[in-house]
Tab-separated table of C-alpha atoms and ligand atoms in Angstrom:
chain	number	residue	atom	x	y	z
A	1	MET	CA	80.411	107.798	86.691
A	2	LYS	CA	77.949	105.013	86.046
A	3	TYR	CA	80.646	102.501	85.110
A	4	ILE	CA	81.655	102.054	88.769
A	5	GLU	CA	78.064	101.281	89.783
A	6	ASN	CA	77.730	98.797	86.915
A	7	ALA	CA	81.052	97.123	87.652
A	8	MET	CA	80.240	96.816	91.354
A	9	LYS	CA	76.857	95.315	90.457
A	10	LEU	CA	78.565	92.741	88.254
A	11	ALA	CA	81.158	92.010	90.950
A	12	ARG	CA	78.389	91.436	93.505
A	13	GLN	CA	76.418	89.189	91.134
A	14	SER	CA	79.390	87.009	90.256
A	15	ASN	CA	80.903	86.753	93.738
A	16	CYS	CA	79.688	86.007	97.219
A	17	GLN	CA	77.924	88.978	98.895
A	18	SER	CA	80.331	88.671	101.827
A	19	ASP	CA	83.391	89.343	99.642
A	20	THR	CA	83.625	92.792	101.215
A	21	THR	CA	87.421	93.134	101.148
A	22	PHE	CA	87.499	92.264	97.457
A	23	PHE	CA	84.745	94.788	96.679
A	24	GLN	CA	86.650	97.407	98.696
A	25	ALA	CA	89.759	96.835	96.554
A	26	ILE	CA	87.793	97.020	93.275
A	27	GLU	CA	86.030	100.220	94.295
A	28	GLU	CA	89.282	101.847	95.378
A	29	VAL	CA	90.958	101.143	92.031
A	30	LEU	CA	87.987	102.062	89.826
A	31	THR	CA	87.248	105.298	91.666
A	32	SER	CA	90.821	106.505	91.451
A	33	ILE	CA	91.239	105.891	87.702
A	34	LYS	CA	88.293	108.177	86.767
A	35	PRO	CA	90.418	111.060	85.380
A	36	PHE	CA	92.285	108.583	83.193
A	37	LEU	CA	89.186	106.815	81.869
A	38	LYS	CA	87.521	110.119	80.995
A	39	LYS	CA	90.342	110.802	78.561
A	40	ASN	CA	90.544	107.209	77.247
A	41	PRO	CA	87.161	105.916	76.030
A	42	GLN	CA	88.821	102.963	74.230
A	43	TYR	CA	88.837	101.055	77.538
A	44	PHE	CA	85.041	101.187	77.610
A	45	GLU	CA	84.832	100.105	73.959
A	46	HIS	CA	86.790	96.978	74.877
A	47	ASN	CA	84.732	96.497	78.058
A	48	ILE	CA	87.951	96.392	80.067
A	49	ILE	CA	86.324	97.435	83.341
A	50	ASP	CA	84.045	94.391	83.529
A	51	ARG	CA	86.788	92.099	82.244
A	52	ILE	CA	89.479	93.243	84.650
A	53	ILE	CA	87.441	92.703	87.827
A	54	TYR	CA	86.640	89.084	86.899
A	55	PRO	CA	89.231	86.478	87.991
A	56	ASN	CA	90.337	84.127	85.193
A	57	ARG	CA	90.274	81.073	87.461
A	58	GLU	CA	89.538	80.345	91.107
A	59	ILE	CA	90.787	76.989	92.309
A	60	ARG	CA	89.535	75.560	95.593
A	61	PHE	CA	90.868	72.308	97.029
A	62	LYS	CA	90.801	70.117	100.117
A	63	ILE	CA	94.021	69.574	102.065
A	64	GLU	CA	94.236	66.431	104.184
A	65	TRP	CA	97.247	65.951	106.419
A	66	LEU	CA	98.382	63.916	109.403
A	67	ASP	CA	99.245	65.723	112.667
A	68	ASP	CA	101.782	64.518	115.239
A	69	ASN	CA	99.098	62.506	117.049
A	70	ASN	CA	98.273	60.670	113.830
A	71	HIS	CA	94.936	62.449	113.552
A	72	ILE	CA	93.825	63.411	110.055
A	73	GLN	CA	93.293	67.161	109.739
A	74	VAL	CA	91.424	68.935	106.947
A	75	ASN	CA	91.906	72.502	105.633
A	76	ASN	CA	90.677	74.586	102.714
A	77	GLY	CA	93.198	75.559	100.038
A	78	TYR	CA	92.766	78.161	97.290
A	79	ARG	CA	94.528	79.718	94.336
A	80	VAL	CA	93.078	82.727	92.529
A	81	GLN	CA	94.674	83.081	89.084
A	82	PHE	CA	93.300	86.527	88.435
A	83	ASN	CA	94.859	87.993	85.307
A	84	ASN	CA	97.708	86.842	83.045
A	85	ALA	CA	97.555	89.511	80.337
A	86	LEU	CA	101.112	90.659	81.054
A	87	GLY	CA	102.719	87.286	81.742
A	88	PRO	CA	102.437	84.096	83.823
A	89	TYR	CA	100.464	84.428	87.052
A	90	LYS	CA	102.645	85.423	89.997
A	91	GLY	CA	101.720	85.940	93.624
A	92	GLY	CA	102.333	84.672	97.124
A	93	VAL	CA	100.773	81.983	99.278
A	94	ARG	CA	99.326	82.817	102.707
A	95	PHE	CA	98.787	80.351	105.557
A	96	HIS	CA	96.584	81.952	108.208
A	97	PRO	CA	93.226	81.033	109.809
A	98	SER	CA	91.703	84.232	108.364
A	99	VAL	CA	92.263	83.112	104.741
A	100	THR	CA	89.017	83.045	102.727
A	101	PRO	CA	88.186	83.348	99.000
A	102	ASP	CA	87.357	87.033	99.691
A	103	ILE	CA	90.819	87.797	101.107
A	104	LEU	CA	92.591	85.941	98.310
A	105	LYS	CA	90.566	87.605	95.559
A	106	PHE	CA	91.400	91.016	97.021
A	107	LEU	CA	95.101	90.128	97.282
A	108	ALA	CA	95.208	88.665	93.754
A	109	PHE	CA	93.426	91.723	92.332
A	110	GLU	CA	95.933	94.075	93.999
A	111	GLN	CA	98.787	91.880	92.829
A	112	ILE	CA	97.834	92.379	89.144
A	113	PHE	CA	98.456	96.133	89.377
A	114	LYS	CA	101.450	95.885	91.679
A	115	ASN	CA	103.178	93.503	89.273
A	116	ALA	CA	102.314	95.755	86.337
A	117	ILE	CA	103.740	98.809	88.123
A	118	THR	CA	107.132	97.097	88.429
A	119	GLY	CA	107.254	97.078	84.605
A	120	LEU	CA	107.886	93.312	84.636
A	121	HIS	CA	105.977	90.851	82.490
A	122	ILE	CA	104.025	88.954	85.123
A	123	GLY	CA	100.332	88.533	85.827
A	124	GLY	CA	98.566	88.566	89.199
A	125	ALA	CA	97.522	85.688	91.476
A	126	LYS	CA	97.332	84.766	95.158
A	127	GLY	CA	96.798	81.553	97.056
A	128	GLY	CA	96.714	80.123	100.516
A	129	ALA	CA	94.990	78.051	103.135
A	130	ASP	CA	93.061	78.587	106.373
A	131	PHE	CA	95.828	76.683	108.161
A	132	ASP	CA	97.378	78.151	111.330
A	133	PRO	CA	101.130	77.430	111.437
A	134	LYS	CA	101.312	78.723	115.036
A	135	GLY	CA	102.068	76.006	117.554
A	136	LYS	CA	102.662	73.368	114.877
A	137	SER	CA	105.798	71.223	114.937
A	138	ASP	CA	108.261	71.314	112.065
A	139	GLN	CA	107.022	67.862	110.994
A	140	GLU	CA	103.432	69.108	110.890
A	141	ILE	CA	104.415	72.146	108.839
A	142	MET	CA	106.221	69.880	106.382
A	143	LYS	CA	103.289	67.489	106.099
A	144	PHE	CA	100.856	70.341	105.592
A	145	CYS	CA	103.023	71.957	102.877
A	146	GLN	CA	103.352	68.614	101.106
A	147	ALA	CA	99.599	68.034	101.209
A	148	PHE	CA	98.945	71.591	99.965
A	149	MET	CA	101.234	71.105	96.968
A	150	THR	CA	99.908	67.605	96.202
A	151	ALA	CA	96.385	68.995	96.022
A	152	PHE	CA	97.044	71.473	93.225
A	153	TYR	CA	100.536	71.084	91.725
A	154	ASN	CA	99.085	70.344	88.295
A	155	SER	CA	97.609	73.872	88.104
A	156	ILE	CA	100.989	75.633	88.266
A	157	GLY	CA	104.189	75.729	86.197
A	158	GLU	CA	107.063	78.101	85.493
A	159	ASP	CA	105.274	79.550	82.442
A	160	ILE	CA	101.812	79.269	84.005
A	161	ASP	CA	101.752	80.320	87.644
A	162	ILE	CA	104.646	80.955	90.019
A	163	LEU	CA	104.063	80.973	93.787
A	164	GLY	CA	105.871	82.930	96.521
A	165	GLY	CA	105.740	83.636	100.261
A	166	ASP	CA	103.352	85.782	102.319
A	167	ILE	CA	101.970	85.739	105.870
A	168	GLY	CA	102.791	82.360	107.442
A	169	VAL	CA	104.860	81.262	104.446
A	170	GLY	CA	108.580	81.942	104.792
A	171	GLU	CA	111.696	80.136	103.566
A	172	ARG	CA	110.942	76.980	105.561
A	173	GLU	CA	107.457	76.559	104.050
A	174	VAL	CA	108.667	77.543	100.561
A	175	GLY	CA	111.393	74.894	100.825
A	176	TYR	CA	108.856	72.176	101.698
A	177	LEU	CA	106.430	73.289	98.961
A	178	PHE	CA	109.219	73.264	96.390
A	179	GLY	CA	110.510	69.855	97.588
A	180	GLN	CA	107.077	68.309	97.144
A	181	TYR	CA	106.645	69.783	93.653
A	182	LYS	CA	110.010	68.290	92.672
A	183	THR	CA	109.013	64.890	94.092
A	184	LEU	CA	105.695	64.899	92.230
A	185	THR	CA	106.983	66.113	88.863
A	186	ASN	CA	110.639	65.080	88.864
A	187	SER	CA	111.504	68.616	87.762
A	188	TYR	CA	113.467	71.470	89.278
A	189	ASP	CA	111.299	74.103	87.569
A	190	SER	CA	111.213	77.578	89.058
A	191	ILE	CA	107.582	77.350	90.245
A	192	ILE	CA	108.115	79.179	93.501
A	193	THR	CA	110.219	82.127	94.658
A	194	SER	CA	111.508	83.173	98.080
A	195	LYS	CA	113.349	79.834	98.175
A	196	PRO	CA	116.180	79.305	100.644
A	197	ILE	CA	119.572	80.077	99.042
A	198	SER	CA	120.446	76.354	99.211
A	199	LEU	CA	117.564	75.654	96.770
A	200	GLY	CA	118.421	78.410	94.305
A	201	GLY	CA	116.838	81.307	96.140
A	202	SER	CA	118.075	84.816	95.484
A	203	LYS	CA	120.258	86.717	97.863
A	204	GLY	CA	118.299	89.664	99.213
A	205	ARG	CA	114.831	88.203	98.574
A	206	SER	CA	113.825	87.861	102.217
A	207	SER	CA	114.717	91.498	102.911
A	208	ALA	CA	113.461	92.912	99.587
A	209	THR	CA	109.944	94.014	100.586
A	210	GLY	CA	111.031	95.776	103.785
A	211	TYR	CA	114.164	97.327	102.253
A	212	GLY	CA	112.251	98.303	99.096
A	213	LEU	CA	109.639	100.054	101.251
A	214	ILE	CA	112.305	102.267	102.814
A	215	TYR	CA	114.032	102.896	99.458
A	216	PHE	CA	110.711	104.012	97.997
A	217	THR	CA	110.055	106.288	100.990
A	218	GLU	CA	113.536	107.792	100.788
A	219	THR	CA	113.124	108.503	97.065
A	220	LEU	CA	109.755	110.147	97.653
A	221	LEU	CA	111.082	112.242	100.541
A	222	GLU	CA	114.183	113.223	98.571
A	223	ASP	CA	111.887	114.563	95.879
A	224	MET	CA	110.287	116.791	98.535
A	225	GLY	CA	113.663	117.887	99.927
A	226	GLU	CA	113.254	115.749	103.067
A	227	THR	CA	114.941	112.665	104.572
A	228	LEU	CA	114.287	109.989	107.174
A	229	LYS	CA	117.563	110.675	108.953
A	230	GLY	CA	117.063	111.286	112.672
A	231	LYS	CA	113.258	110.932	112.369
A	232	ILE	CA	110.971	108.940	114.669
A	233	CYS	CA	109.194	106.163	112.735
A	234	THR	CA	106.392	103.829	113.795
A	235	ILE	CA	105.995	100.361	112.322
A	236	SER	CA	103.262	97.779	112.811
A	237	GLY	CA	103.836	94.043	112.452
A	238	SER	CA	106.912	92.066	113.424
A	239	GLY	CA	107.191	89.600	110.568
A	240	ASN	CA	109.313	89.547	107.434
A	241	VAL	CA	108.295	92.968	106.093
A	242	ALA	CA	108.338	94.818	109.434
A	243	ILE	CA	111.681	93.422	110.622
A	244	HIS	CA	113.483	94.290	107.379
A	245	ALA	CA	111.867	97.731	107.274
A	246	ILE	CA	113.155	98.361	110.814
A	247	GLU	CA	116.615	97.104	109.808
A	248	LYS	CA	116.769	99.480	106.827
A	249	LEU	CA	115.398	102.388	108.875
A	250	TYR	CA	118.416	102.033	111.171
A	251	ASP	CA	120.696	101.921	108.094
A	252	VAL	CA	119.353	105.275	106.905
A	253	GLY	CA	119.678	106.851	110.362
A	254	ALA	CA	115.993	106.841	111.366
A	255	ILE	CA	114.649	105.811	114.796
A	256	PRO	CA	112.034	103.025	114.600
A	257	VAL	CA	110.195	102.955	117.934
A	258	THR	CA	107.301	100.487	117.586
A	259	CYS	CA	106.386	97.040	116.324
A	260	SER	CA	103.344	94.840	116.915
A	261	ASP	CA	101.949	91.357	116.505
A	262	SER	CA	98.507	89.819	116.691
A	263	LYS	CA	98.616	89.952	120.515
A	264	GLY	CA	99.935	93.481	121.193
A	265	THR	CA	102.217	96.444	120.552
A	266	ILE	CA	105.711	97.385	121.726
A	267	HIS	CA	106.700	101.044	122.099
A	268	ASP	CA	110.411	101.364	122.755
A	269	PRO	CA	111.180	105.125	122.790
A	270	ASN	CA	114.936	104.585	122.501
A	271	GLY	CA	114.512	102.552	119.330
A	272	ILE	CA	113.506	98.915	118.779
A	273	ASP	CA	116.216	96.426	119.780
A	274	LEU	CA	116.446	94.620	116.449
A	275	ALA	CA	118.555	91.699	117.671
A	276	LEU	CA	116.063	91.019	120.465
A	277	LEU	CA	113.101	91.348	118.090
A	278	LYS	CA	114.629	88.841	115.653
A	279	GLU	CA	115.442	86.443	118.486
A	280	ILE	CA	111.827	86.525	119.728
A	281	LYS	CA	109.922	86.532	116.430
A	282	LEU	CA	112.204	84.606	114.058
A	283	LYS	CA	113.992	82.127	116.326
A	284	LYS	CA	111.628	81.513	119.228
A	285	ARG	CA	108.479	82.365	117.209
A	286	SER	CA	106.873	83.709	120.384
A	287	SER	CA	104.771	86.744	121.319
A	288	LEU	CA	106.141	90.278	121.706
A	289	GLU	CA	105.289	90.162	125.398
A	290	ALA	CA	108.711	88.513	125.783
A	291	TYR	CA	110.335	91.676	124.348
A	292	ALA	CA	108.935	93.879	127.135
A	293	GLU	CA	110.112	91.369	129.746
A	294	GLU	CA	113.698	91.825	128.463
A	295	ARG	CA	113.636	95.584	127.750
A	296	LYS	CA	112.475	97.540	130.750
A	297	ALA	CA	112.374	100.854	128.825
A	298	ALA	CA	109.727	99.456	126.479
A	299	THR	CA	105.964	99.587	126.973
A	300	TYR	CA	103.786	96.634	125.964
A	301	VAL	CA	100.109	97.230	125.234
A	302	LYS	CA	98.008	94.099	124.899
A	303	ARG	CA	95.550	94.068	122.002
A	304	GLU	CA	92.708	93.092	124.325
A	305	ASP	CA	93.447	96.139	126.535
A	306	TYR	CA	93.292	98.604	123.638
A	307	GLN	CA	89.950	98.825	121.890
A	308	SER	CA	90.601	101.415	119.149
A	309	GLY	CA	92.495	99.471	116.454
A	310	SER	CA	96.244	99.284	116.902
A	311	TYR	CA	98.101	101.149	119.660
A	312	VAL	CA	100.989	101.722	117.183
A	313	TRP	CA	99.163	104.690	115.636
A	314	GLU	CA	98.878	106.485	119.005
A	315	VAL	CA	102.637	107.056	119.027
A	316	PRO	CA	103.705	110.435	117.559
A	317	CYS	CA	106.005	110.017	114.555
A	318	PHE	CA	107.342	111.616	111.399
A	319	ALA	CA	106.718	108.497	109.268
A	320	ALA	CA	104.316	105.578	109.789
A	321	PHE	CA	104.777	102.163	108.154
A	322	PRO	CA	101.835	99.740	108.451
A	323	CYS	CA	103.485	96.338	107.801
A	324	ALA	CA	101.136	93.784	109.404
A	325	THR	CA	97.931	93.097	107.508
A	326	GLN	CA	94.957	94.491	105.548
A	327	ASN	CA	92.686	97.186	107.036
A	328	GLU	CA	94.855	97.600	110.142
A	329	LEU	CA	94.932	101.428	109.919
A	330	SER	CA	91.394	102.782	110.277
A	331	GLY	CA	90.029	106.297	109.791
A	332	GLU	CA	90.195	106.786	113.560
A	333	SER	CA	93.865	105.756	113.621
A	334	ALA	CA	94.614	107.960	110.585
A	335	GLN	CA	93.115	110.932	112.469
A	336	LYS	CA	95.382	110.220	115.464
A	337	LEU	CA	98.434	110.181	113.178
A	338	ILE	CA	97.347	113.473	111.597
A	339	ASP	CA	96.724	115.060	115.026
A	340	ASN	CA	100.259	113.996	115.966
A	341	ASP	CA	101.635	115.698	112.843
A	342	VAL	CA	102.684	112.650	110.795
A	343	LYS	CA	104.361	113.658	107.526
A	344	ILE	CA	104.320	110.439	105.527
A	345	VAL	CA	102.546	107.066	105.594
A	346	ALA	CA	104.079	104.282	103.508
A	347	GLU	CA	102.311	100.924	103.244
A	348	GLY	CA	104.387	97.762	103.697
A	349	ALA	CA	101.410	95.424	104.093
A	350	ASN	CA	98.796	94.964	101.355
A	351	MET	CA	95.913	97.469	101.650
A	352	PRO	CA	96.550	98.187	105.363
A	353	THR	CA	94.748	101.552	105.294
A	354	THR	CA	90.949	101.636	105.163
A	355	PRO	CA	89.305	103.900	102.525
A	356	ASP	CA	88.280	106.517	105.140
A	357	GLY	CA	91.889	106.526	106.372
A	358	ILE	CA	93.201	107.182	102.847
A	359	ASP	CA	90.606	109.952	102.355
A	360	LEU	CA	91.814	111.665	105.533
A	361	PHE	CA	95.458	111.471	104.461
A	362	MET	CA	94.543	112.977	101.077
A	363	LYS	CA	92.421	115.718	102.656
A	364	HIS	CA	95.241	116.715	105.007
A	365	LYS	CA	97.874	116.466	102.260
A	366	ILE	CA	99.837	113.765	104.098
A	367	LEU	CA	102.287	112.035	101.767
A	368	PHE	CA	100.842	108.589	101.150
A	369	ALA	CA	102.813	105.765	99.498
A	370	PRO	CA	100.342	103.023	98.483
A	371	ALA	CA	101.211	99.346	98.951
A	372	LYS	CA	101.031	98.568	95.241
A	373	ALA	CA	104.093	100.721	94.750
A	374	ALA	CA	105.820	100.834	98.124
A	375	ASN	CA	105.901	97.086	98.803
A	376	ALA	CA	106.628	95.967	95.233
A	377	GLY	CA	110.293	95.293	96.053
A	378	GLY	CA	109.496	91.717	97.070
A	379	VAL	CA	107.926	90.693	93.796
A	380	ALA	CA	110.619	92.555	91.834
A	381	VAL	CA	113.394	90.540	93.489
A	382	SER	CA	111.312	87.371	93.020
A	383	VAL	CA	111.495	87.969	89.291
A	384	LEU	CA	115.260	88.396	89.626
A	385	GLU	CA	115.252	85.014	91.394
A	386	MET	CA	113.361	83.472	88.464
A	387	SER	CA	115.764	84.930	85.921
A	388	GLN	CA	118.789	83.709	87.920
A	389	ASN	CA	117.280	80.207	88.084
A	390	ASN	CA	116.563	80.170	84.354
A	391	SER	CA	120.036	81.343	83.371
A	392	LEU	CA	121.808	79.260	86.055
A	393	SER	CA	123.717	82.353	87.135
A	394	TYR	CA	123.666	84.070	90.502
A	395	MET	CA	123.946	87.696	91.542
A	396	SER	CA	125.700	88.915	94.675
A	397	ALA	CA	123.783	90.546	97.530
A	398	GLU	CA	125.259	93.911	96.470
A	399	GLU	CA	124.072	93.513	92.870
A	400	ILE	CA	120.558	92.620	94.027
A	401	ASP	CA	120.444	95.548	96.432
A	402	GLU	CA	121.588	97.933	93.729
A	403	LYS	CA	118.907	96.630	91.371
A	404	LEU	CA	116.243	96.863	94.068
A	405	ARG	CA	117.117	100.518	94.724
A	406	GLY	CA	116.938	101.196	90.980
A	407	ILE	CA	113.568	99.452	90.627
A	408	MET	CA	111.991	101.314	93.578
A	409	SER	CA	113.282	104.624	92.272
A	410	LYS	CA	111.925	103.885	88.770
A	411	ILE	CA	108.535	102.908	90.210
A	412	PHE	CA	108.390	106.256	92.019
A	413	LYS	CA	109.390	108.217	88.906
A	414	ASP	CA	106.836	106.388	86.701
A	415	ILE	CA	104.049	107.040	89.209
A	416	LYS	CA	105.024	110.670	89.661
A	417	LYS	CA	104.999	111.152	85.889
A	418	THR	CA	101.528	109.589	85.745
A	419	CYS	CA	100.392	111.993	88.494
A	420	ASP	CA	101.778	114.935	86.494
A	421	ASP	CA	100.132	113.701	83.259
A	422	TYR	CA	96.693	113.584	84.914
A	423	CYS	CA	97.104	116.621	87.218
A	424	LEU	CA	96.855	114.484	90.332
A	425	ASP	CA	99.268	116.559	92.409
A	426	MET	CA	100.970	113.998	94.695
A	427	ASP	CA	98.056	111.535	94.832
A	428	LEU	CA	100.369	108.540	94.404
A	429	ALA	CA	97.568	106.058	95.123
A	430	SER	CA	95.654	107.196	92.023
A	431	GLY	CA	98.876	107.500	90.024
A	432	ALA	CA	99.825	103.904	90.882
A	433	ASN	CA	96.370	102.600	89.978
A	434	ILE	CA	96.349	104.415	86.641
A	435	LEU	CA	99.847	103.227	85.747
A	436	GLY	CA	99.062	99.603	86.616
A	437	PHE	CA	95.643	99.656	84.964
A	438	LYS	CA	96.978	101.150	81.736
A	439	ARG	CA	99.674	98.490	81.330
A	440	VAL	CA	97.318	95.586	82.016
A	441	ALA	CA	94.433	96.992	79.953
A	442	ASN	CA	96.668	97.693	76.952
A	443	ALA	CA	97.977	94.113	77.072
A	444	MET	CA	94.387	92.793	77.244
A	445	ILE	CA	93.369	94.857	74.211
A	446	ALA	CA	96.448	93.759	72.245
A	447	GLN	CA	95.530	90.098	72.806
A	448	GLY	CA	91.956	90.377	71.604
A	449	VAL	CA	89.082	88.620	73.302
B	501	LIG	P1	104.643	87.543	108.381
B	501	LIG	O1	103.803	86.346	108.555
B	501	LIG	O2	106.110	87.379	108.324
B	501	LIG	O3	104.320	88.612	109.530
B	501	LIG	C1	103.058	89.162	109.741
B	501	LIG	C2	103.157	89.934	111.039
B	501	LIG	O4	101.993	90.711	111.228
B	501	LIG	C3	103.266	89.020	112.247
B	501	LIG	O5	104.118	89.608	113.180
B	501	LIG	C4	101.841	88.973	112.792
B	501	LIG	O6	101.724	88.709	114.173
B	501	LIG	C5	101.435	90.383	112.505
B	501	LIG	N1	99.999	90.522	112.444
B	501	LIG	C6	99.101	89.773	111.785
B	501	LIG	N2	97.871	90.246	111.995
B	501	LIG	C7	98.030	91.327	112.788
B	501	LIG	C8	97.152	92.259	113.337
B	501	LIG	N3	95.830	92.193	113.106
B	501	LIG	N4	97.667	93.254	114.088
B	501	LIG	C9	98.988	93.355	114.328
B	501	LIG	N5	99.862	92.482	113.837
B	501	LIG	C10	99.381	91.498	113.084
B	501	LIG	O7	104.104	88.277	107.068
B	501	LIG	P2	104.842	89.325	106.139
B	501	LIG	O8	105.667	90.249	106.948
B	501	LIG	O9	105.474	88.581	105.029
B	501	LIG	O10	103.594	90.100	105.506
B	501	LIG	C11	103.031	91.260	106.141
B	501	LIG	C12	102.191	92.011	105.118
B	501	LIG	O11	103.010	92.376	103.998
B	501	LIG	C13	101.018	91.246	104.515
B	501	LIG	O12	99.990	92.161	104.210
B	501	LIG	C14	101.589	90.700	103.200
B	501	LIG	O13	100.586	90.415	102.246
B	501	LIG	C15	102.430	91.903	102.784
B	501	LIG	N6	103.480	91.610	101.818
B	501	LIG	C16	104.475	90.708	102.104
B	501	LIG	C17	105.476	90.484	101.181
B	501	LIG	C18	106.640	89.606	101.483
B	501	LIG	O14	107.602	89.613	100.671
B	501	LIG	N7	106.665	88.860	102.571
B	501	LIG	C19	105.449	91.118	99.847
B	501	LIG	C20	104.415	92.131	99.689
B	501	LIG	C21	103.453	92.310	100.644
B	501	LIG	P3	101.941	87.247	114.810
B	501	LIG	O15	103.430	87.092	114.872
B	501	LIG	O16	101.289	87.319	116.132
B	501	LIG	O17	101.288	86.291	113.875
C-alpha cells in the first residue's frame, strides 16, 4: 500500500534521518494495520496516518547540576508529548546515557497505542535524559532530579502530562522529582506515578509491569490449553520488570533460569535465586558477576565474551521474556529460540524484538505477546494510582492485584476479538496495533482538526 511509503517519507522529512528506532516503530505499526485500513477508508479521508505519526510537541531542555566535587555538569533533557486524543499525556521518564530524541519518540509513539489498548483515557508521551545514574551518590541523584524538574515543570500538570518511571527512574528518583515539583508549584498535584507509598504511591505499582506480563502470558496460554507450571523460562534484564516477572513466575510454579544486565548473563539451571538477585541489583546496585560468585551452580557469561546478541536466548526454554531494553532480541537470537523449541515469547521491555525476529516467530507460529499489550500492567496501575490520589482513597495490595489480573485478561480478550474480526489468526502484534490505532484514530476524528 502506498500510504506506508508516503507516511515514511513524511516521517523522514520531519525528523532527523538518524531516527531509525522511531521509523522502525512507525513502520511496524503501519504495516500491521493494513487489513484494518483496507476495510476502513474513513481514516484516509481524515488523513489520520500522517497525523498520528507526528508528535504534538517535542520539548528539549538543558539540565545543569552540581556533582559531589562541586563541578557543574550538563545533560540533555527531553519530553515528547506525542498524542493526547484520548486524554492527558502519560508516559515514563528514562535516565540512561543512550537516551536520544530518536529513542524517546519511539517510546512515546508506542506508548500512545499501549495506553489506548488498556481502555483508559490517557494519551502517550515519554521523556528522559542522557544522564547515567550508575556510580552517582544519592545526593547527586537528588540534585540531578531537581534540576531535571526545574527545567521543564511548567510543561506538565495533572490534566496535561503525567510522568512515571522507566529505566534508571525508580521510586527514589520519582520521589525526588515529585518533591521538586511540589517545591516549585506549592501543589501536591498527581503529576507523576510510581511514587513511593509514603508520597501517595499505589500498592502494587512497582511490581505491576512484571506481574502483569505473567498474568497476560497465563491468560494467553490458558486459551490454548497450556500453562506455565513446571516450565523452564528465560528472562533478560534484572531491573524492575525482570525481577517482578521472575517473582511471579515462581508464584505460578514456573522455573525462571536466566537474567542479565548490561555487563552479562546469568544461567542458573536450578532456578534464579530471587533473594540473591534482589540483594545484588536492588540493594547493592552492582553487576550480576557478584551473583555467580555466590552461586556456584550458576554460569556467568560476560557480554564482551559473547558476540551474538544476548546469551540469554541460547538457553533452551518453553517461554522467553525479554525484559531489558529495545532491540535486544535479534533475528539470529529468535532463530536460536525456535531451534530450541520455544513455545511462547512475551515482551516485558518496550519493542525488545527486532522486526526480523518478529517475522520469524510469526512464520514458525510461535505465540508472540507484543509489549504494547503484555507490559501494559504498569501504566494500568499508574492510572489506579492517579485515581486513588484524586479521590484521597487507597486500595489494598490485594484489590490492586485483582484489578491488574482483570485488566490483563481484558486486554487479551479485546486483542483476540480484534484478531478474530480481521482474520488474523493469533497474530496478537497486529491485533494490538489495530485495537490501539482504532481507539486513538476515532478520538482524533471525533475532535475535529
Ligand atoms: P530498570 O532500569 O529497572 O532495569 C533495566 C535492566 O535492563 C537493568 O538490569 C539493565 O542492566 C538491563 N539492561 C539494560 N540494557 C541492557 C542490555 N543491552 N542488555 C541486557 N541488559 C540490559 O528498567 P525497567 O525494568 O523498569 O525497564 C526495562 C524495560 O521495560 C524497558 O524497555 C522499559 O521501557 C520497559 N517498561 C518498564 C516499565 C516499568 O513499569 N518499569 C513499564 C513498561 C515498560 P544494568 O543493571 O547493568 O543497567
